[in-house]
mmCIF file with all atom_site columns, C-alpha atoms in Angstrom:
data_model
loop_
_atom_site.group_PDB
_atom_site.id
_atom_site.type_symbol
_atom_site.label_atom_id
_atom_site.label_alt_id
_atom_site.label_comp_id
_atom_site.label_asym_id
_atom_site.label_entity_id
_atom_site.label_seq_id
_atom_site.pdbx_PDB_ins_code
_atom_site.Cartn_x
_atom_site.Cartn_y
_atom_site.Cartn_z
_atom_site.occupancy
_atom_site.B_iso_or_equiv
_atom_site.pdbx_formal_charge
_atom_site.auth_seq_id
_atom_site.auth_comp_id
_atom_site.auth_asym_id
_atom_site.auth_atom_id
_atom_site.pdbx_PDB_model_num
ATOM 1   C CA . UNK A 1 1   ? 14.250  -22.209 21.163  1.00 0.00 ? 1   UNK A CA 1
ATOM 2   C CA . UNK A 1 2   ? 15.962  -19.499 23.341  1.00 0.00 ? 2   UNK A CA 1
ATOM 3   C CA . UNK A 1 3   ? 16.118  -20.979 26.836  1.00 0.00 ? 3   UNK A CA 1
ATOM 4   C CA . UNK A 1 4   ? 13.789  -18.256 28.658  1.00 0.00 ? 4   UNK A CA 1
ATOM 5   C CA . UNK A 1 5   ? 13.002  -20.423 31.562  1.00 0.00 ? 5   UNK A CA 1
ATOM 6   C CA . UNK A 1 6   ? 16.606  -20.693 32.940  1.00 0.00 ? 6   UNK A CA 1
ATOM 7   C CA . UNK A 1 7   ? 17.359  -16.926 32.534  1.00 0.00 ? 7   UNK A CA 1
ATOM 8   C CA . UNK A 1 8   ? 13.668  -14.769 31.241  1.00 0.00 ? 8   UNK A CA 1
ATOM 9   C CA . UNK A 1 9   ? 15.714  -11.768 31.573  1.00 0.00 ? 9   UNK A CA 1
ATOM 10  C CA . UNK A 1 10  ? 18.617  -12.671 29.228  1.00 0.00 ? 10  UNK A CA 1
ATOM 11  C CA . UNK A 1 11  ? 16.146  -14.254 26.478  1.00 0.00 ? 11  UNK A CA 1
ATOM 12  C CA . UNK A 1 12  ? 14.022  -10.824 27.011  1.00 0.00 ? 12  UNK A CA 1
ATOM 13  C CA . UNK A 1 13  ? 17.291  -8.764  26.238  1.00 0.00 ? 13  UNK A CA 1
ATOM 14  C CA . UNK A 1 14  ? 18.639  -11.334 23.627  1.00 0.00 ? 14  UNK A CA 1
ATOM 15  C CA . UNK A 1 15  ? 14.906  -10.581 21.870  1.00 0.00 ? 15  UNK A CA 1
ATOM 16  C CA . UNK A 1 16  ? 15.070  -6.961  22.257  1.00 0.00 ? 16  UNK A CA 1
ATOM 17  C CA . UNK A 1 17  ? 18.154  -6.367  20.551  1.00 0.00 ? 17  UNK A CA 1
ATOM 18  C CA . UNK A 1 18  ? 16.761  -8.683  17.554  1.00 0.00 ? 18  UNK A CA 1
ATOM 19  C CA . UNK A 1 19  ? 13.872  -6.871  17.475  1.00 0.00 ? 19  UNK A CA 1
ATOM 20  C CA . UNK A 1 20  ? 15.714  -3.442  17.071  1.00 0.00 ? 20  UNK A CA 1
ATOM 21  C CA . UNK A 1 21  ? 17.855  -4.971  14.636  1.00 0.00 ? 21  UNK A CA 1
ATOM 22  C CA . UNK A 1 22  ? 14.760  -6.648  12.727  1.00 0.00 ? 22  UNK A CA 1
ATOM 23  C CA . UNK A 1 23  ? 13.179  -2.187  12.808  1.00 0.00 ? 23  UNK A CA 1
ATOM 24  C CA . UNK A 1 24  ? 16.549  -0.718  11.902  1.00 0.00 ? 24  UNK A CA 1
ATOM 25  C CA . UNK A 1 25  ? 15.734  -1.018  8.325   1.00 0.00 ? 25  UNK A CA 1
ATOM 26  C CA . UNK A 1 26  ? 12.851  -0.355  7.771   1.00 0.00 ? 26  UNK A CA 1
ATOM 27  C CA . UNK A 1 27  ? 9.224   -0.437  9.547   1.00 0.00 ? 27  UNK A CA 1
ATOM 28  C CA . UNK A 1 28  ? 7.052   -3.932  10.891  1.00 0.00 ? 28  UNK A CA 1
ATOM 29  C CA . UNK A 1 29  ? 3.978   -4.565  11.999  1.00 0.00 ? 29  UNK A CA 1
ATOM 30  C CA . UNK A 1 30  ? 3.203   -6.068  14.935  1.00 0.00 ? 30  UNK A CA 1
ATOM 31  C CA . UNK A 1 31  ? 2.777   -9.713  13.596  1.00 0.00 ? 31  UNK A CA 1
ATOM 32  C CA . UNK A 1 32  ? 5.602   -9.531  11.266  1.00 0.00 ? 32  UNK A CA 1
ATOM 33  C CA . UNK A 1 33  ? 8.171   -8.118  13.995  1.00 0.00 ? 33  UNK A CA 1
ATOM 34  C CA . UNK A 1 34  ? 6.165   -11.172 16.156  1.00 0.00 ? 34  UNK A CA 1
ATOM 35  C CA . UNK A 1 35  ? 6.851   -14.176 13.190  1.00 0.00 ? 35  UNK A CA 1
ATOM 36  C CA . UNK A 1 36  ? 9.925   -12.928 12.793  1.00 0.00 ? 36  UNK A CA 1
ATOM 37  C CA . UNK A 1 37  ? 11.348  -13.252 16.577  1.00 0.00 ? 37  UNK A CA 1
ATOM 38  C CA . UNK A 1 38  ? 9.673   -16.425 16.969  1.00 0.00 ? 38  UNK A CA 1
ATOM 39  C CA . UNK A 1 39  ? 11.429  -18.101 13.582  1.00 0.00 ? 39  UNK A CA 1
ATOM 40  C CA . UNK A 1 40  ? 14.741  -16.959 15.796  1.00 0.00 ? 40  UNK A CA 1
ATOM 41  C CA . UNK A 1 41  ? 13.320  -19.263 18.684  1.00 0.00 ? 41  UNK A CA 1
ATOM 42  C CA . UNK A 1 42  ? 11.898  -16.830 21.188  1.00 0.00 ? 42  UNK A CA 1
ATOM 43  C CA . UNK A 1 43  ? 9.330   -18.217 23.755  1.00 0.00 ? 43  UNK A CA 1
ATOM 44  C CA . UNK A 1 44  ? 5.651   -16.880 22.747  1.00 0.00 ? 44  UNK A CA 1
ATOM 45  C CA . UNK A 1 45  ? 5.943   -15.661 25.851  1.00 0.00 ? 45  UNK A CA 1
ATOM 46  C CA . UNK A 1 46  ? 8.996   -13.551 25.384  1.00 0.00 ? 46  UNK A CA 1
ATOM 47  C CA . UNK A 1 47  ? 7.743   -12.585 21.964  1.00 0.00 ? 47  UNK A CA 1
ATOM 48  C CA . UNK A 1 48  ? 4.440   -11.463 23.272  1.00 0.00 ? 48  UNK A CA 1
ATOM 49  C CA . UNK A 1 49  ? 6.870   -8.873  25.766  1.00 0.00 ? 49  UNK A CA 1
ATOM 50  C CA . UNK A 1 50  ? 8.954   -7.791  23.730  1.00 0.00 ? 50  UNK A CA 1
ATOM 51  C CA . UNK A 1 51  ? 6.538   -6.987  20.498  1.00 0.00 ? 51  UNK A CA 1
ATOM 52  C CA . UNK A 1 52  ? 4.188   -5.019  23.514  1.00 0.00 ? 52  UNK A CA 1
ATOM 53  C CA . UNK A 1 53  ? 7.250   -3.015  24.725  1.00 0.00 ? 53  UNK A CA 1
ATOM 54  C CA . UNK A 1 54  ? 8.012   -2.108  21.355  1.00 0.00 ? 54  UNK A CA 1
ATOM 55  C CA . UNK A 1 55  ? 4.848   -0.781  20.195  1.00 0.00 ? 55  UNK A CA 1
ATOM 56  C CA . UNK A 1 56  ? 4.952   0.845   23.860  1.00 0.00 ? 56  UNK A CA 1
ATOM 57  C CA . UNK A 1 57  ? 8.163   2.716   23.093  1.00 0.00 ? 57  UNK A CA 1
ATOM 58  C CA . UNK A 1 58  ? 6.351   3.574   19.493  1.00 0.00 ? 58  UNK A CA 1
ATOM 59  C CA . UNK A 1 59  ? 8.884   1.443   17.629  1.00 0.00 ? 59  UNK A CA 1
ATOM 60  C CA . UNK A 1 60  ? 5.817   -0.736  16.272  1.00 0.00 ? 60  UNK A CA 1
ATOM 61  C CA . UNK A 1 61  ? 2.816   1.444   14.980  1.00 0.00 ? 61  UNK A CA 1
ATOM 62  C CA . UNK A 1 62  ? 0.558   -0.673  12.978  1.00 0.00 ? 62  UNK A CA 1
ATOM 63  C CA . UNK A 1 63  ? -1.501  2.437   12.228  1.00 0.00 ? 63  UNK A CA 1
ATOM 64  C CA . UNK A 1 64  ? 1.287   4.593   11.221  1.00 0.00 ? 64  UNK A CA 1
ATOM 65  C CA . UNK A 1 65  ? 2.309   1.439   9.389   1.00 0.00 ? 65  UNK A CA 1
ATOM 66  C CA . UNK A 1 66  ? -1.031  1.168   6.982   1.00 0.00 ? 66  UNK A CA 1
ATOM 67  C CA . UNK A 1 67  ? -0.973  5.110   6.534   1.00 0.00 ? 67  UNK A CA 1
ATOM 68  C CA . UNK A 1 68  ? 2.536   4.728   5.137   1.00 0.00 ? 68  UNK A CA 1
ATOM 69  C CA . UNK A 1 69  ? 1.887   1.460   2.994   1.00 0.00 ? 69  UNK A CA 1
ATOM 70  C CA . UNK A 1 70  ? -1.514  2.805   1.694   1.00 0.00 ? 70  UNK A CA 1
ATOM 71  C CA . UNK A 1 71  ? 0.439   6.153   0.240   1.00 0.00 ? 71  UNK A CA 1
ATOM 72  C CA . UNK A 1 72  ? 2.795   4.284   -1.192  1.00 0.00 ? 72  UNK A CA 1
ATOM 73  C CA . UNK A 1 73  ? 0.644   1.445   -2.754  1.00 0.00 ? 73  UNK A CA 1
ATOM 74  C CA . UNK A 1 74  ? -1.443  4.637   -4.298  1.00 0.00 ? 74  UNK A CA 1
ATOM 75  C CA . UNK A 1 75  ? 1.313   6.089   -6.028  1.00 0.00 ? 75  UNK A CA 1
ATOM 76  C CA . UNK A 1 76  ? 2.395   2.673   -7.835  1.00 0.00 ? 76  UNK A CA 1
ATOM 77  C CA . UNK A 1 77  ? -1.373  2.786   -9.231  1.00 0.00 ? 77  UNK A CA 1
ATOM 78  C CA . UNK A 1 78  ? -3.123  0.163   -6.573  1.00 0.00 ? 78  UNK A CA 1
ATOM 79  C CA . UNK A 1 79  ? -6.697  0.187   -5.575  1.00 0.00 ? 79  UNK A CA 1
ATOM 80  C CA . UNK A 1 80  ? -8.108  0.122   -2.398  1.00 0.00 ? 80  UNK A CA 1
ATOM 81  C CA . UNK A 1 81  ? -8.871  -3.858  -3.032  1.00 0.00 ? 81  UNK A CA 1
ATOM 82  C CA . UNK A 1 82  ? -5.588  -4.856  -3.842  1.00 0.00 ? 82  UNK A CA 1
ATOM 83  C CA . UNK A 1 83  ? -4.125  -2.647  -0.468  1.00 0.00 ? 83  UNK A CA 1
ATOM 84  C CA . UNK A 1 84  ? -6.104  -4.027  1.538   1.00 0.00 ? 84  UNK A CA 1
ATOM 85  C CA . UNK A 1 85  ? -5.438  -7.393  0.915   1.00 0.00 ? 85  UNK A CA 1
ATOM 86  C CA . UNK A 1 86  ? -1.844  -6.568  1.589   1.00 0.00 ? 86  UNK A CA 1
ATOM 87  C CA . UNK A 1 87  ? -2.270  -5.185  4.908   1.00 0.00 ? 87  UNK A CA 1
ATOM 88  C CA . UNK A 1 88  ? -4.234  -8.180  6.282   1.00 0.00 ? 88  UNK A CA 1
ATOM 89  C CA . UNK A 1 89  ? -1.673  -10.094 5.009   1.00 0.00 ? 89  UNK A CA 1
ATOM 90  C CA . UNK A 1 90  ? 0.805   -8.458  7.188   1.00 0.00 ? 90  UNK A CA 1
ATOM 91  C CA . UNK A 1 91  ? -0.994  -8.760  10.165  1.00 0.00 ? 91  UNK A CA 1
ATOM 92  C CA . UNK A 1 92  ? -3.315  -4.903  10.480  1.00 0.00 ? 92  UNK A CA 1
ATOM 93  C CA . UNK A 1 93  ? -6.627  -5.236  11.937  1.00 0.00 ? 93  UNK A CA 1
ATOM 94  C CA . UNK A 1 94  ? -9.379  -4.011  9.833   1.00 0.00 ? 94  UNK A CA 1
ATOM 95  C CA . UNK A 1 95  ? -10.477 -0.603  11.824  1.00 0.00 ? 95  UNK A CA 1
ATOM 96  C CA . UNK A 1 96  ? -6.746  0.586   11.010  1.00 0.00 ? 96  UNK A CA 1
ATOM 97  C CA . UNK A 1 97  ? -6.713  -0.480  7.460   1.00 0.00 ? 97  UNK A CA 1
ATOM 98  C CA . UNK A 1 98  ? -9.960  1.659   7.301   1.00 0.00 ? 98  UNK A CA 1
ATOM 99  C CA . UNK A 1 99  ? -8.468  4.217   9.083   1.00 0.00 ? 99  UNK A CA 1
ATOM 100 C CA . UNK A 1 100 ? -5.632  4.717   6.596   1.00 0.00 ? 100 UNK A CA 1
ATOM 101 C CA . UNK A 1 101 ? -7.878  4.895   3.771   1.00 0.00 ? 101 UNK A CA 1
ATOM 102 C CA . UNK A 1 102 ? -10.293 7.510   5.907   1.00 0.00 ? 102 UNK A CA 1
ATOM 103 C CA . UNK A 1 103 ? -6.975  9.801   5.937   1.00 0.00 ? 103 UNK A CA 1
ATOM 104 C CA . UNK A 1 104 ? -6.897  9.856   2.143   1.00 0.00 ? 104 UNK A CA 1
ATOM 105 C CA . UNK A 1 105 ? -8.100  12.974  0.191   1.00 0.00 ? 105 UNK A CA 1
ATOM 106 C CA . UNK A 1 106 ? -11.672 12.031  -0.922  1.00 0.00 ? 106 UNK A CA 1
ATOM 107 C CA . UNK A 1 107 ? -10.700 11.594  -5.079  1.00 0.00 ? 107 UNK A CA 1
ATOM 108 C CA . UNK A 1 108 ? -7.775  9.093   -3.912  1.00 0.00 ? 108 UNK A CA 1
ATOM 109 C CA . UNK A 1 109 ? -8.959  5.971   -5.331  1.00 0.00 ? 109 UNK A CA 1
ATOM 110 C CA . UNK A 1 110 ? -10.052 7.207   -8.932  1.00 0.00 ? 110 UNK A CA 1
ATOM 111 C CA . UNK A 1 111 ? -6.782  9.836   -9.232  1.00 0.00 ? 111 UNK A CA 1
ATOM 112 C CA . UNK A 1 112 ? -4.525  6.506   -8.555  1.00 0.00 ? 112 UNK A CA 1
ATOM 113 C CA . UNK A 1 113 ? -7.115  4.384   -11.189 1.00 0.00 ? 113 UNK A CA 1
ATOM 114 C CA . UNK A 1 114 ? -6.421  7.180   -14.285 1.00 0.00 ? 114 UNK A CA 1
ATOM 115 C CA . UNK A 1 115 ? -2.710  7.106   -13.577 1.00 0.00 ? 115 UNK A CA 1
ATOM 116 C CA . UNK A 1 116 ? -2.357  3.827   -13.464 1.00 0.00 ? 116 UNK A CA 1
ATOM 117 C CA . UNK A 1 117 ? -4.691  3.785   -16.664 1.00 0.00 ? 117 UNK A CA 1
ATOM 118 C CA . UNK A 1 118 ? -2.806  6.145   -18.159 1.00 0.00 ? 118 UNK A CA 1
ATOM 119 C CA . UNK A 1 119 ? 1.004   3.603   -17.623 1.00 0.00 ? 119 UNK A CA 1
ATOM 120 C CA . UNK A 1 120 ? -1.748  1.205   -19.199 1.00 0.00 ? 120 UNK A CA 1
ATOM 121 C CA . UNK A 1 121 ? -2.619  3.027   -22.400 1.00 0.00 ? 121 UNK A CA 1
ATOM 122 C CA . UNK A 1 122 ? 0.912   4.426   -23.028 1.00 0.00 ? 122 UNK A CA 1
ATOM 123 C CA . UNK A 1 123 ? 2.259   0.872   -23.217 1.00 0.00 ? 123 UNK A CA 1
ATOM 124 C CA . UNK A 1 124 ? -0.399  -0.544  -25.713 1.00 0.00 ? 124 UNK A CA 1
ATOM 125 C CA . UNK A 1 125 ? 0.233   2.536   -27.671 1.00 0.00 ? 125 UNK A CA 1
ATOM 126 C CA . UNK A 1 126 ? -3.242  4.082   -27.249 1.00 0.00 ? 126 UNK A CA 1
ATOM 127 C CA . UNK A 1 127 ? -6.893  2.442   -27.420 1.00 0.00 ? 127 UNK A CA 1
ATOM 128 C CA . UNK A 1 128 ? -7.304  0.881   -30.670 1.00 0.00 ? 128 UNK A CA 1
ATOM 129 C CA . UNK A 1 129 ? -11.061 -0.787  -30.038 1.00 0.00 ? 129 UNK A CA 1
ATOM 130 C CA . UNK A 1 130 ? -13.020 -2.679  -27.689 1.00 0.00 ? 130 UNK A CA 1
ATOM 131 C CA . UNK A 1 131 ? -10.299 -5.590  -26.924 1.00 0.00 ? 131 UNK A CA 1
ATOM 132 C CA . UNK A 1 132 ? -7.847  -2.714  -25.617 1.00 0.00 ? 132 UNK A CA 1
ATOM 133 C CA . UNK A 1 133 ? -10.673 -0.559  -23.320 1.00 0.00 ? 133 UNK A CA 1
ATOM 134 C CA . UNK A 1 134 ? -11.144 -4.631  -22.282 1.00 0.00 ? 134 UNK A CA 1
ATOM 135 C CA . UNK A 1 135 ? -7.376  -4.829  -21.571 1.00 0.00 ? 135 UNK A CA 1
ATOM 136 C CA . UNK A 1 136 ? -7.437  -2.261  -19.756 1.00 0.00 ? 136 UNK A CA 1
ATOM 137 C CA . UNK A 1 137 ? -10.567 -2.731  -17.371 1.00 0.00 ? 137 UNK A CA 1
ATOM 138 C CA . UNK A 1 138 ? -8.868  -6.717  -16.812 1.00 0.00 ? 138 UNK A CA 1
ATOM 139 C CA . UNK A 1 139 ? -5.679  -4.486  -15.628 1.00 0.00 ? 139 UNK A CA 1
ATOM 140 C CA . UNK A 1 140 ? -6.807  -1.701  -13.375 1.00 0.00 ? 140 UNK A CA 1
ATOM 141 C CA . UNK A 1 141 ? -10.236 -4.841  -12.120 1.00 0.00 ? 141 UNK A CA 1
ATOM 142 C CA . UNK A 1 142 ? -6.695  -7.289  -11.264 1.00 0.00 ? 142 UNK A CA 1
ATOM 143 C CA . UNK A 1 143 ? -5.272  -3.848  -9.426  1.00 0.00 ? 143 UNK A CA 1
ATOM 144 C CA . UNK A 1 144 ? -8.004  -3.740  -7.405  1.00 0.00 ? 144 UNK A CA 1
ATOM 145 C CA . UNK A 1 145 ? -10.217 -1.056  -8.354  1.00 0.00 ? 145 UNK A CA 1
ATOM 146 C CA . UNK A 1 146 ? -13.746 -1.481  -8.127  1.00 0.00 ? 146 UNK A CA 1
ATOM 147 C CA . UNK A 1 147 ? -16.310 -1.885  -10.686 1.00 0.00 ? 147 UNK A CA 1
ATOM 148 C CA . UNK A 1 148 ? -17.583 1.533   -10.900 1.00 0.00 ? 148 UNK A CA 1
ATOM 149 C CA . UNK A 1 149 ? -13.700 3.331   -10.977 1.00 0.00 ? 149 UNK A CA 1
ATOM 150 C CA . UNK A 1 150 ? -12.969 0.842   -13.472 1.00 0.00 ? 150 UNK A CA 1
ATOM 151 C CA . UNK A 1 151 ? -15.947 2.042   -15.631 1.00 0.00 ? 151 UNK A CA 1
ATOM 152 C CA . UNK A 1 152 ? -15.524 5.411   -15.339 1.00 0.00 ? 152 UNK A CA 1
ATOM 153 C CA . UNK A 1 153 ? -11.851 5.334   -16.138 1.00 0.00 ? 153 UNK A CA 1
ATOM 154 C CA . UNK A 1 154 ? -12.382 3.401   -18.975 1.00 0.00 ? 154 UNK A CA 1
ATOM 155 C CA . UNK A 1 155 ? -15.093 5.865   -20.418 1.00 0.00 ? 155 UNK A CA 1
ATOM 156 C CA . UNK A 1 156 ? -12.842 8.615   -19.720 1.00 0.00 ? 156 UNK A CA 1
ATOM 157 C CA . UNK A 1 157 ? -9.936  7.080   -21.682 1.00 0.00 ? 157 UNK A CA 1
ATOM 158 C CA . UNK A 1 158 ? -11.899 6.795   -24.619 1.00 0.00 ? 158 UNK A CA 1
ATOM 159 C CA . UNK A 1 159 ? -12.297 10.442  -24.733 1.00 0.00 ? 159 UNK A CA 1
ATOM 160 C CA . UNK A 1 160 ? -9.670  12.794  -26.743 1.00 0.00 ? 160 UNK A CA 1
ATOM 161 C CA . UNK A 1 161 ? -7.199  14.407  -23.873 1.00 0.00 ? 161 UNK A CA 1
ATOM 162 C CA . UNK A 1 162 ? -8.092  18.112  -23.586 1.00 0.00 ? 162 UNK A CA 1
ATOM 163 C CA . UNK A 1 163 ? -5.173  20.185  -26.001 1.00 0.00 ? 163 UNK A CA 1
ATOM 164 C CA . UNK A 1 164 ? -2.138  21.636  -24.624 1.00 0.00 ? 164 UNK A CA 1
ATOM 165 C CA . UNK A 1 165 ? -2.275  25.544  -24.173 1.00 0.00 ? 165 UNK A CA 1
ATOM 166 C CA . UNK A 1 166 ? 0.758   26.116  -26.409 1.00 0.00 ? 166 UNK A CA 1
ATOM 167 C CA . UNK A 1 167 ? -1.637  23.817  -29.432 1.00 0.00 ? 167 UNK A CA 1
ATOM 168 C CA . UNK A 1 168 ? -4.719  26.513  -29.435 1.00 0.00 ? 168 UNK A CA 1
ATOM 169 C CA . UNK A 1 169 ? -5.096  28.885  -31.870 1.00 0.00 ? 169 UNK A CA 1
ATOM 170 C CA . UNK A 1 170 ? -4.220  32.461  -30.208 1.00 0.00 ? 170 UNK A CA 1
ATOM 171 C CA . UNK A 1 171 ? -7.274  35.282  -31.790 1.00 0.00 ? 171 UNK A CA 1
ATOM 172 C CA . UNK A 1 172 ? -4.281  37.545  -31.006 1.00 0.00 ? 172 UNK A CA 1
ATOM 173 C CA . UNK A 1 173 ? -2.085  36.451  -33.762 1.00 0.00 ? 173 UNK A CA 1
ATOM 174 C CA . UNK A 1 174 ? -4.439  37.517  -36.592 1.00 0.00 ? 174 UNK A CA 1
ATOM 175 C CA . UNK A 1 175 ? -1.590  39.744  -38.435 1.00 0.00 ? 175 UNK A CA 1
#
């Protein structure tokens, strides 16, 4: 452990320039920014300081943090199940996980369910019968989408797609 009872102001400024170090890269939460100063051997104490003068200085936002991660997790075809589980497991409190999802366009969760169902059908070549839609409501369920998305995307990839433009008939080629 740093000695921070000898000198509190040298262990402060040793953690400090860890912790900027530990953001340089890329983003932390709170408690990960926290584990991760501690595993060096910072006092709690210190830690405690030093995470609070970061998110005072705006280097830690936990909010900004979720927004970020639930955008991200969206585009790789995630449900709001499976994010959330991630960001308690790094440490967001549950009004800001909510709070990330609330800034979401309403048709979020089932626009991220039919592309990830549509990655899904492409690689088993189409839906052949009943043990592929089953396939696929196992994959998008395991992504964590909930029952109902996983129903109606399911439904909806039964159905033909609608035809290209260039693929209709034109009246005004009639010769």
């Amino acid at each position: 452990m740093i000695d921070s009872e000898n000198d509190p102001e040298q262990a402060r400024a040793a953690a400090r320039a860890r912790a900027v170090r530990l953001l340089a890269p890329a983003p932390l939460t709170a408690r990960q920014l926290g584990e991760r100063l501690a595993r060096r051997g910072f006092a709690p104490a210190v830690v405690a300081a030093v995470v609070a003068e970061c998110i005072a200085h705006g280097w830690v936002d936990d909010g900004e943090y979720a927004r970020r991660w639930c955008e991200r997790r969206r585009a790789q075809g995630y449900g709001r199940a499976w994010i959330q589980q991630e960001l308690r497991q790094r440490g967001i409190a549950a009004p800001l996980a909510v709070a990330a999802f609330a800034a979401e366009e309403g048709g979020a969760e089932l626009a991220a369910a039919r592309q990830a169902a549509a990655r899904k059908v492409r690689s088993l070549g189409g839906l052949a019968g009943e043990g592929d839609r089953a396939k696929l409501a196992r994959f998008l369920a395991a992504r964590g989408f909930d029952g109902a998305t996983v129903r109606r995307v399911v439904e909806e990839s039964d159905e033909p797609p609608d035809p290209e433009p260039s693929a209709v008939p034109s009246a005004s080629h009639g010769g």
